[in-house]
Amino acid sequence: MGANASSPDKPPAVTTSKSSTLTRHLGLHLDDVPVREKKKKMSKLATLRRKLIRVRRHSRSFDHAKAIRELTSNWTVRELHALVQEYQATAGLKELSLLATLARPVAMAFREDLSNLYDYKFCTDVDLIFRGACFPVHRVILCIRCPFFRDLLARYPRYGAQIPVEIKTQGVDQSMFSCLLRYLYTGDFICDNSRPGNRKLLAHLADEFGTPNVLEHDMRTLLETGDYSDAVLVFTSDSDYPDSGPSEATCSSMGLKKHELRCHKAILAARSPFFRNLLLRRARSGEELTEQALQTPTRIVLDESVIPKQYARVLVQAVYLDNVDLSCIVRSSSSVCSLSEVQAIVAGKGHMTHADEAMEIYQIGQFLDFPMLSQGCEDIIVDSLSQENLMSILAWSSEPHGSQWVHRQALQYLREEFLQIAHSPVLYELSKEYLIAAISSDFLQSGELDVLNAVIKWGEHQLVKRMEEREPNLLTHTAHSVTKKGVKRRDLNDVELREILSELLPYVRMDHVIPPNHDVINNAIKRGLVSTPPSHMLGDEVGINRINAWVRGKNNGMFVKPRLFVPYYEEAKSLLEEQVSQVQENDLTRMRMFQMSSIPDTLYMVDGNSCPPSPYPIHIPISSSSFTVDIIAGTIPVPDSATVGAMSKREQELQQSRLARKAYSMPFCDRRAIGHQLQLQVVREFGLPDSTVEVLQHEPTYRRGDIRRMESPPALEPMRIRAMPLVHKHSPPLLPATPRPSRSYSPPSAYSTVEKESKSSNCSDSVLSDIMPDIAMATASLNQVSMQDDDLPPEMEMKLDLGDGNHTMYI
């Protein structure tokens, strides 16, 4: 069981959302499906698919499927296929991004905690002597699990008694006896059943010891009956002590002042390091011996201002059953008001919601160092996400005492439900940082027209708030005030509005606003809010410019990566299937395609300074040990070598996972972004900050122990670039190789550009000029690249592989 056990009716799988619909379509590769099968599929499912897409339409006032259909009405099959491949590459990256967003350390279930309790012998109260070996154990677990030990231990009630064990079954050695005890703790019998006679021996042991109940059943019995209890949880407040006056934080003076719950020290020590350290400290001080002499249970006093007694049942049930059940809250009890309750009262809320209560219990789990309780509360908070509580959850999760995991899920909810939030008052409550975090994502579920409209509405609301703040106090709340009179759009200062939106509008992909002649973008241009109009409004070739903004291609510098908006993606696939079904098989074979790297990959390979900005850090592989990680500033945590090794092994496992291989195989995939998401998933699974990704990126250097602050990047050894043949599909053969001058590649440092040593005349005769995009050639032409490799065969000359060779461009 995991943390998701707090919701027993739901499977502990990854939270499903609209991305699950996307996942079902990720496996569609039109190149792998024969044309005849496509025709059959289109005839049966095309109409139904179009109906389903319209049913799932994100906006009632705008038909996104119609907009993308009108945009691509005069596109060729190759251009439409390139657009679908862009969406598929982004979809593969989104799947990995979702896994990284959901990643967190695994909370240990009670089986694992009880196994550790048996291994490390915390708070044992009796010793079993079997064949000269001593086995420290816990009385409560053996008594509730096994009738044999229940009768045996009843004859030795003294604390710390050493009890001899005699077993009638022959052939049980110390190893088998230890496996038997571990089975009572965990419910899992780990033993070598392949040995001759072991199965028969286990059958005899079952007859002698009896067959235990399911472990969950016995844990529930301990919780409900309190049998064999040796501890009491006592919840007190300041008003319980006679020397202190009435507490100022007391919500009500009626009801009991103390609340007690019977429990078991072994279970508490197994589940929470807080309780374990408390009990061990009491044992070292001698208090436990006094309690055992007086035959009184151990009293664990908890301050009700830290752990309100109304949550006592929730805490105990989570300890025993791994289940966070908010119905166990005693809401009628008079408990000391917590911080969330006070904030709810100040905000005018009549009662706390389930999310507010889960936030309170989450902090209790963090205080007790009980991950199962904390993660169960996180699941409840995320399951209750809605437009009404989105802002409060974002505010709480961003606090130091909040949950970063919940914060990531809330931002994911904002991106998935942005279209609905943009048409609700919640939009005006968003801060600039949260709005930028949403509209800068490639996975935002909204069209660019709605993004632009939402940004402008948000900016106008901020401008009105500024006008209200500048209003003289004499006019405030009068009939002439801005609040009462209202503000019309013509009264807004467009210059001040443009200043408010200066940080937001660059994230709006103007070239993807469809329909391109909509009033929203036309009015924004007339008001001077958009400094640079879309590319289709510039020049004479309107249709070509519009296609170049959506599809990669040769001599295409206007391309902008489209967002993975599900209605656009599904409609593009449907349109492609329709067109492919109408094209004859002979026509498909004449489509000339060849693989090439995406433009950003080519740019950063040729000239690091020419690479466009990327949200992902650049990982520069370095062979020498001269490059170091700056950890002295305290920005990067320093895990030990064993942890780094485990993280590296986990990263390699993720690299070989099905989703990672699928993402890498997609045309136009961003390998750097994929690797970054996998590394984020690793560091979050280990409970480390996201900045630890830097340690993973330089893991070989780190593990060699050469971790020191880098004062100046030293020069690297000269690196030799070996040319590789470029394989094309349905492409003409390469031109014959021509003699080439000697070249050497020796960058001065990890971040330096390529030295200029060759002449520009060689560039025009090179095959690279026909393969590399013009923008890359302009950035770093062949005369800037210096290579030296004299041992290559002639057939390998001038055939440089650009990137990974898994990307497609159409000519």
mmCIF file of C-alpha atoms in Angstrom, residues 264-468:
data_model
loop_
_atom_site.group_PDB
_atom_site.id
_atom_site.type_symbol
_atom_site.label_atom_id
_atom_site.label_comp_id
_atom_site.label_asym_id
_atom_site.label_seq_id
_atom_site.Cartn_x
_atom_site.Cartn_y
_atom_site.Cartn_z
ATOM 1 C CA HIS A 264 1.163 0.394 21.477
ATOM 2 C CA LYS A 265 4.744 1.570 21.775
ATOM 3 C CA ALA A 266 6.021 -0.940 19.221
ATOM 4 C CA ILE A 267 3.635 0.340 16.543
ATOM 5 C CA LEU A 268 4.387 3.997 17.312
ATOM 6 C CA ALA A 269 8.146 3.380 17.229
ATOM 7 C CA ALA A 270 7.860 1.550 13.917
ATOM 8 C CA ARG A 271 5.831 4.244 12.150
ATOM 9 C CA SER A 272 7.255 7.562 13.374
ATOM 10 C CA PRO A 273 10.857 8.584 14.157
ATOM 11 C CA PHE A 274 9.385 11.265 16.439
ATOM 12 C CA PHE A 275 7.690 8.706 18.693
ATOM 13 C CA ARG A 276 10.646 6.331 18.387
ATOM 14 C CA ASN A 277 13.159 8.906 19.625
ATOM 15 C CA LEU A 278 10.784 9.935 22.410
ATOM 16 C CA LEU A 279 10.395 6.366 23.657
ATOM 17 C CA LEU A 280 14.117 5.627 23.399
ATOM 18 C CA ARG A 281 14.930 8.760 25.370
ATOM 19 C CA ARG A 282 12.485 7.755 28.086
ATOM 20 C CA ALA A 283 14.031 4.279 28.200
ATOM 21 C CA ARG A 284 17.525 5.712 28.606
ATOM 22 C CA SER A 285 16.393 8.027 31.396
ATOM 23 C CA GLY A 286 14.923 5.154 33.417
ATOM 24 C CA GLU A 287 11.303 6.349 33.230
ATOM 25 C CA GLU A 288 10.257 3.192 31.421
ATOM 26 C CA LEU A 289 11.557 0.956 34.216
ATOM 27 C CA THR A 290 9.549 2.948 36.745
ATOM 28 C CA GLU A 291 6.401 2.597 34.659
ATOM 29 C CA GLN A 292 6.947 -1.134 34.298
ATOM 30 C CA ALA A 293 7.466 -1.510 38.049
ATOM 31 C CA LEU A 294 4.221 0.347 38.715
ATOM 32 C CA GLN A 295 2.525 -1.518 35.841
ATOM 33 C CA THR A 296 1.262 1.725 34.334
ATOM 34 C CA PRO A 297 1.200 2.494 30.599
ATOM 35 C CA THR A 298 3.584 5.044 29.143
ATOM 36 C CA ARG A 299 1.893 8.446 28.888
ATOM 37 C CA ILE A 300 2.853 10.410 25.780
ATOM 38 C CA VAL A 301 1.667 13.990 26.288
ATOM 39 C CA LEU A 302 1.024 16.003 23.120
ATOM 40 C CA ASP A 303 0.377 19.735 23.051
ATOM 41 C CA GLU A 304 -3.050 20.355 21.567
ATOM 42 C CA SER A 305 -1.915 23.639 20.051
ATOM 43 C CA VAL A 306 0.433 21.591 17.851
ATOM 44 C CA ILE A 307 -1.669 18.431 17.385
ATOM 45 C CA PRO A 308 -5.358 19.227 17.993
ATOM 46 C CA LYS A 309 -7.220 16.377 19.617
ATOM 47 C CA GLN A 310 -9.949 16.525 16.989
ATOM 48 C CA TYR A 311 -7.428 14.889 14.608
ATOM 49 C CA ALA A 312 -6.362 12.211 17.104
ATOM 50 C CA ARG A 313 -8.439 9.422 15.521
ATOM 51 C CA VAL A 314 -7.180 10.311 12.050
ATOM 52 C CA LEU A 315 -3.595 10.102 13.265
ATOM 53 C CA VAL A 316 -4.011 6.776 15.037
ATOM 54 C CA GLN A 317 -5.876 5.184 12.131
ATOM 55 C CA ALA A 318 -3.145 6.237 9.737
ATOM 56 C CA VAL A 319 -0.528 4.730 12.067
ATOM 57 C CA TYR A 320 -2.258 1.357 12.239
ATOM 58 C CA LEU A 321 -3.956 1.054 8.834
ATOM 59 C CA ASP A 322 -2.160 3.383 6.382
ATOM 60 C CA ASN A 323 -5.494 5.078 5.790
ATOM 61 C CA VAL A 324 -6.176 8.813 6.091
ATOM 62 C CA ASP A 325 -9.901 9.049 6.771
ATOM 63 C CA LEU A 326 -11.236 12.556 7.411
ATOM 64 C CA SER A 327 -14.542 11.126 8.642
ATOM 65 C CA CYS A 328 -12.687 10.239 11.858
ATOM 66 C CA ILE A 329 -12.347 13.929 12.741
ATOM 67 C CA VAL A 330 -14.293 14.801 15.892
ATOM 68 C CA ARG A 331 -15.691 18.084 14.618
ATOM 69 C CA SER A 332 -17.925 18.738 17.623
ATOM 70 C CA SER A 333 -15.036 18.677 20.080
ATOM 71 C CA SER A 334 -13.792 21.841 21.720
ATOM 72 C CA SER A 335 -10.216 21.982 20.570
ATOM 73 C CA VAL A 336 -7.639 24.719 20.592
ATOM 74 C CA CYS A 337 -7.981 26.670 17.372
ATOM 75 C CA SER A 338 -5.312 25.910 14.816
ATOM 76 C CA LEU A 339 -3.827 28.404 12.374
ATOM 77 C CA SER A 340 -6.081 27.310 9.523
ATOM 78 C CA GLU A 341 -9.173 27.614 11.709
ATOM 79 C CA VAL A 342 -8.216 31.162 12.707
ATOM 80 C CA GLN A 343 -7.581 32.066 9.063
ATOM 81 C CA ALA A 344 -10.940 30.577 8.092
ATOM 82 C CA ILE A 345 -12.709 32.633 10.757
ATOM 83 C CA VAL A 346 -10.934 35.832 9.673
ATOM 84 C CA ALA A 347 -11.813 35.143 6.022
ATOM 85 C CA GLY A 348 -15.455 34.774 6.976
ATOM 86 C CA LYS A 349 -15.719 31.060 6.258
ATOM 87 C CA GLY A 350 -18.269 29.283 8.376
ATOM 88 C CA HIS A 351 -16.416 25.992 8.450
ATOM 89 C CA MET A 352 -13.239 24.388 7.221
ATOM 90 C CA THR A 353 -13.341 22.365 4.037
ATOM 91 C CA HIS A 354 -11.825 18.907 3.625
ATOM 92 C CA ALA A 355 -8.846 20.517 1.897
ATOM 93 C CA ASP A 356 -8.281 22.854 4.868
ATOM 94 C CA GLU A 357 -8.459 19.935 7.301
ATOM 95 C CA ALA A 358 -6.054 17.918 5.148
ATOM 96 C CA MET A 359 -3.615 20.857 5.209
ATOM 97 C CA GLU A 360 -3.739 20.815 9.009
ATOM 98 C CA ILE A 361 -3.149 17.079 9.204
ATOM 99 C CA TYR A 362 -0.349 17.333 6.640
ATOM 100 C CA GLN A 363 1.566 19.615 8.988
ATOM 101 C CA ILE A 364 1.018 17.107 11.801
ATOM 102 C CA GLY A 365 2.497 14.386 9.593
ATOM 103 C CA GLN A 366 5.496 16.585 8.858
ATOM 104 C CA PHE A 367 5.982 17.324 12.567
ATOM 105 C CA LEU A 368 5.833 13.626 13.454
ATOM 106 C CA ASP A 369 8.010 12.669 10.465
ATOM 107 C CA PHE A 370 5.275 10.327 9.268
ATOM 108 C CA PRO A 371 5.359 10.339 5.418
ATOM 109 C CA MET A 372 2.339 8.063 5.045
ATOM 110 C CA LEU A 373 0.122 10.571 6.817
ATOM 111 C CA SER A 374 1.577 13.528 4.924
ATOM 112 C CA GLN A 375 1.243 11.928 1.495
ATOM 113 C CA GLY A 376 -2.276 10.739 2.250
ATOM 114 C CA CYS A 377 -3.220 14.342 3.005
ATOM 115 C CA GLU A 378 -1.523 15.501 -0.185
ATOM 116 C CA ASP A 379 -3.692 13.087 -2.171
ATOM 117 C CA ILE A 380 -6.841 14.427 -0.518
ATOM 118 C CA ILE A 381 -5.867 18.037 -1.254
ATOM 119 C CA VAL A 382 -5.091 17.323 -4.902
ATOM 120 C CA ASP A 383 -8.299 15.311 -5.353
ATOM 121 C CA SER A 384 -10.296 18.294 -4.060
ATOM 122 C CA LEU A 385 -8.708 20.802 -6.482
ATOM 123 C CA SER A 386 -11.280 23.055 -8.114
ATOM 124 C CA GLN A 387 -11.556 26.598 -9.373
ATOM 125 C CA GLU A 388 -12.962 27.686 -6.015
ATOM 126 C CA ASN A 389 -10.006 26.545 -3.911
ATOM 127 C CA LEU A 390 -7.202 26.772 -6.480
ATOM 128 C CA MET A 391 -5.843 30.075 -5.181
ATOM 129 C CA SER A 392 -5.942 29.036 -1.531
ATOM 130 C CA ILE A 393 -4.128 25.767 -2.317
ATOM 131 C CA LEU A 394 -1.518 27.610 -4.382
ATOM 132 C CA ALA A 395 -0.997 30.086 -1.538
ATOM 133 C CA TRP A 396 -0.669 27.354 1.107
ATOM 134 C CA SER A 397 1.588 25.095 -0.934
ATOM 135 C CA SER A 398 3.964 27.961 -1.728
ATOM 136 C CA GLU A 399 4.570 28.621 1.977
ATOM 137 C CA PRO A 400 7.648 27.109 3.680
ATOM 138 C CA HIS A 401 5.379 24.767 5.658
ATOM 139 C CA GLY A 402 3.395 23.791 2.551
ATOM 140 C CA SER A 403 3.859 20.912 0.136
ATOM 141 C CA GLN A 404 5.937 21.344 -3.004
ATOM 142 C CA TRP A 405 4.278 18.253 -4.463
ATOM 143 C CA VAL A 406 0.829 19.807 -4.033
ATOM 144 C CA HIS A 407 2.162 23.032 -5.534
ATOM 145 C CA ARG A 408 3.257 21.194 -8.673
ATOM 146 C CA GLN A 409 -0.133 19.518 -8.986
ATOM 147 C CA ALA A 410 -1.936 22.845 -8.538
ATOM 148 C CA LEU A 411 0.140 24.417 -11.312
ATOM 149 C CA GLN A 412 -0.585 21.388 -13.483
ATOM 150 C CA TYR A 413 -4.306 21.870 -12.776
ATOM 151 C CA LEU A 414 -3.954 25.524 -13.781
ATOM 152 C CA ARG A 415 -2.416 24.524 -17.107
ATOM 153 C CA GLU A 416 -4.984 21.803 -17.793
ATOM 154 C CA GLU A 417 -8.022 23.927 -16.879
ATOM 155 C CA PHE A 418 -6.735 27.264 -18.131
ATOM 156 C CA LEU A 419 -9.467 27.670 -20.712
ATOM 157 C CA GLN A 420 -12.185 27.459 -18.060
ATOM 158 C CA ILE A 421 -10.218 29.583 -15.581
ATOM 159 C CA ALA A 422 -9.703 32.275 -18.238
ATOM 160 C CA HIS A 423 -13.478 32.753 -18.391
ATOM 161 C CA SER A 424 -13.951 32.862 -14.616
ATOM 162 C CA PRO A 425 -13.163 35.432 -11.885
ATOM 163 C CA VAL A 426 -10.270 33.233 -10.760
ATOM 164 C CA LEU A 427 -8.215 34.711 -13.620
ATOM 165 C CA TYR A 428 -8.076 38.085 -11.871
ATOM 166 C CA GLU A 429 -6.814 36.503 -8.652
ATOM 167 C CA LEU A 430 -3.766 34.986 -10.344
ATOM 168 C CA SER A 431 -0.455 36.657 -9.687
ATOM 169 C CA LYS A 432 1.860 37.543 -12.538
ATOM 170 C CA GLU A 433 4.198 34.685 -11.608
ATOM 171 C CA TYR A 434 1.446 32.068 -11.767
ATOM 172 C CA LEU A 435 0.125 33.460 -15.045
ATOM 173 C CA ILE A 436 3.600 33.328 -16.597
ATOM 174 C CA ALA A 437 4.085 29.779 -15.310
ATOM 175 C CA ALA A 438 0.904 28.788 -17.149
ATOM 176 C CA ILE A 439 1.260 30.573 -20.497
ATOM 177 C CA SER A 440 4.957 29.719 -20.880
ATOM 178 C CA SER A 441 4.209 25.988 -20.954
ATOM 179 C CA ASP A 442 4.090 23.965 -24.177
ATOM 180 C CA PHE A 443 1.353 21.856 -22.551
ATOM 181 C CA LEU A 444 -1.136 24.671 -21.850
ATOM 182 C CA GLN A 445 -4.645 23.524 -22.737
ATOM 183 C CA SER A 446 -5.756 26.620 -24.568
ATOM 184 C CA GLY A 447 -5.551 28.179 -27.984
ATOM 185 C CA GLU A 448 -3.396 31.249 -28.495
ATOM 186 C CA LEU A 449 -6.464 33.385 -29.138
ATOM 187 C CA ASP A 450 -7.817 32.565 -25.687
ATOM 188 C CA VAL A 451 -4.365 33.084 -24.156
ATOM 189 C CA LEU A 452 -4.093 36.546 -25.702
ATOM 190 C CA ASN A 453 -7.611 37.456 -24.621
ATOM 191 C CA ALA A 454 -6.982 36.239 -21.065
ATOM 192 C CA VAL A 455 -3.714 38.170 -20.795
ATOM 193 C CA ILE A 456 -5.354 41.387 -21.964
ATOM 194 C CA LYS A 457 -8.293 40.964 -19.557
ATOM 195 C CA TRP A 458 -5.904 40.286 -16.685
ATOM 196 C CA GLY A 459 -3.878 43.375 -17.553
ATOM 197 C CA GLU A 460 -6.969 45.575 -17.764
ATOM 198 C CA HIS A 461 -8.058 44.363 -14.333
ATOM 199 C CA GLN A 462 -4.641 45.208 -12.905
ATOM 200 C CA LEU A 463 -4.847 48.650 -14.476
ATOM 201 C CA VAL A 464 -8.242 49.300 -12.888
ATOM 202 C CA LYS A 465 -6.806 48.302 -9.509
ATOM 203 C CA ARG A 466 -4.014 50.818 -10.017
ATOM 204 C CA MET A 467 -6.552 53.520 -10.798
ATOM 205 C CA GLU A 468 -8.458 52.693 -7.627
#
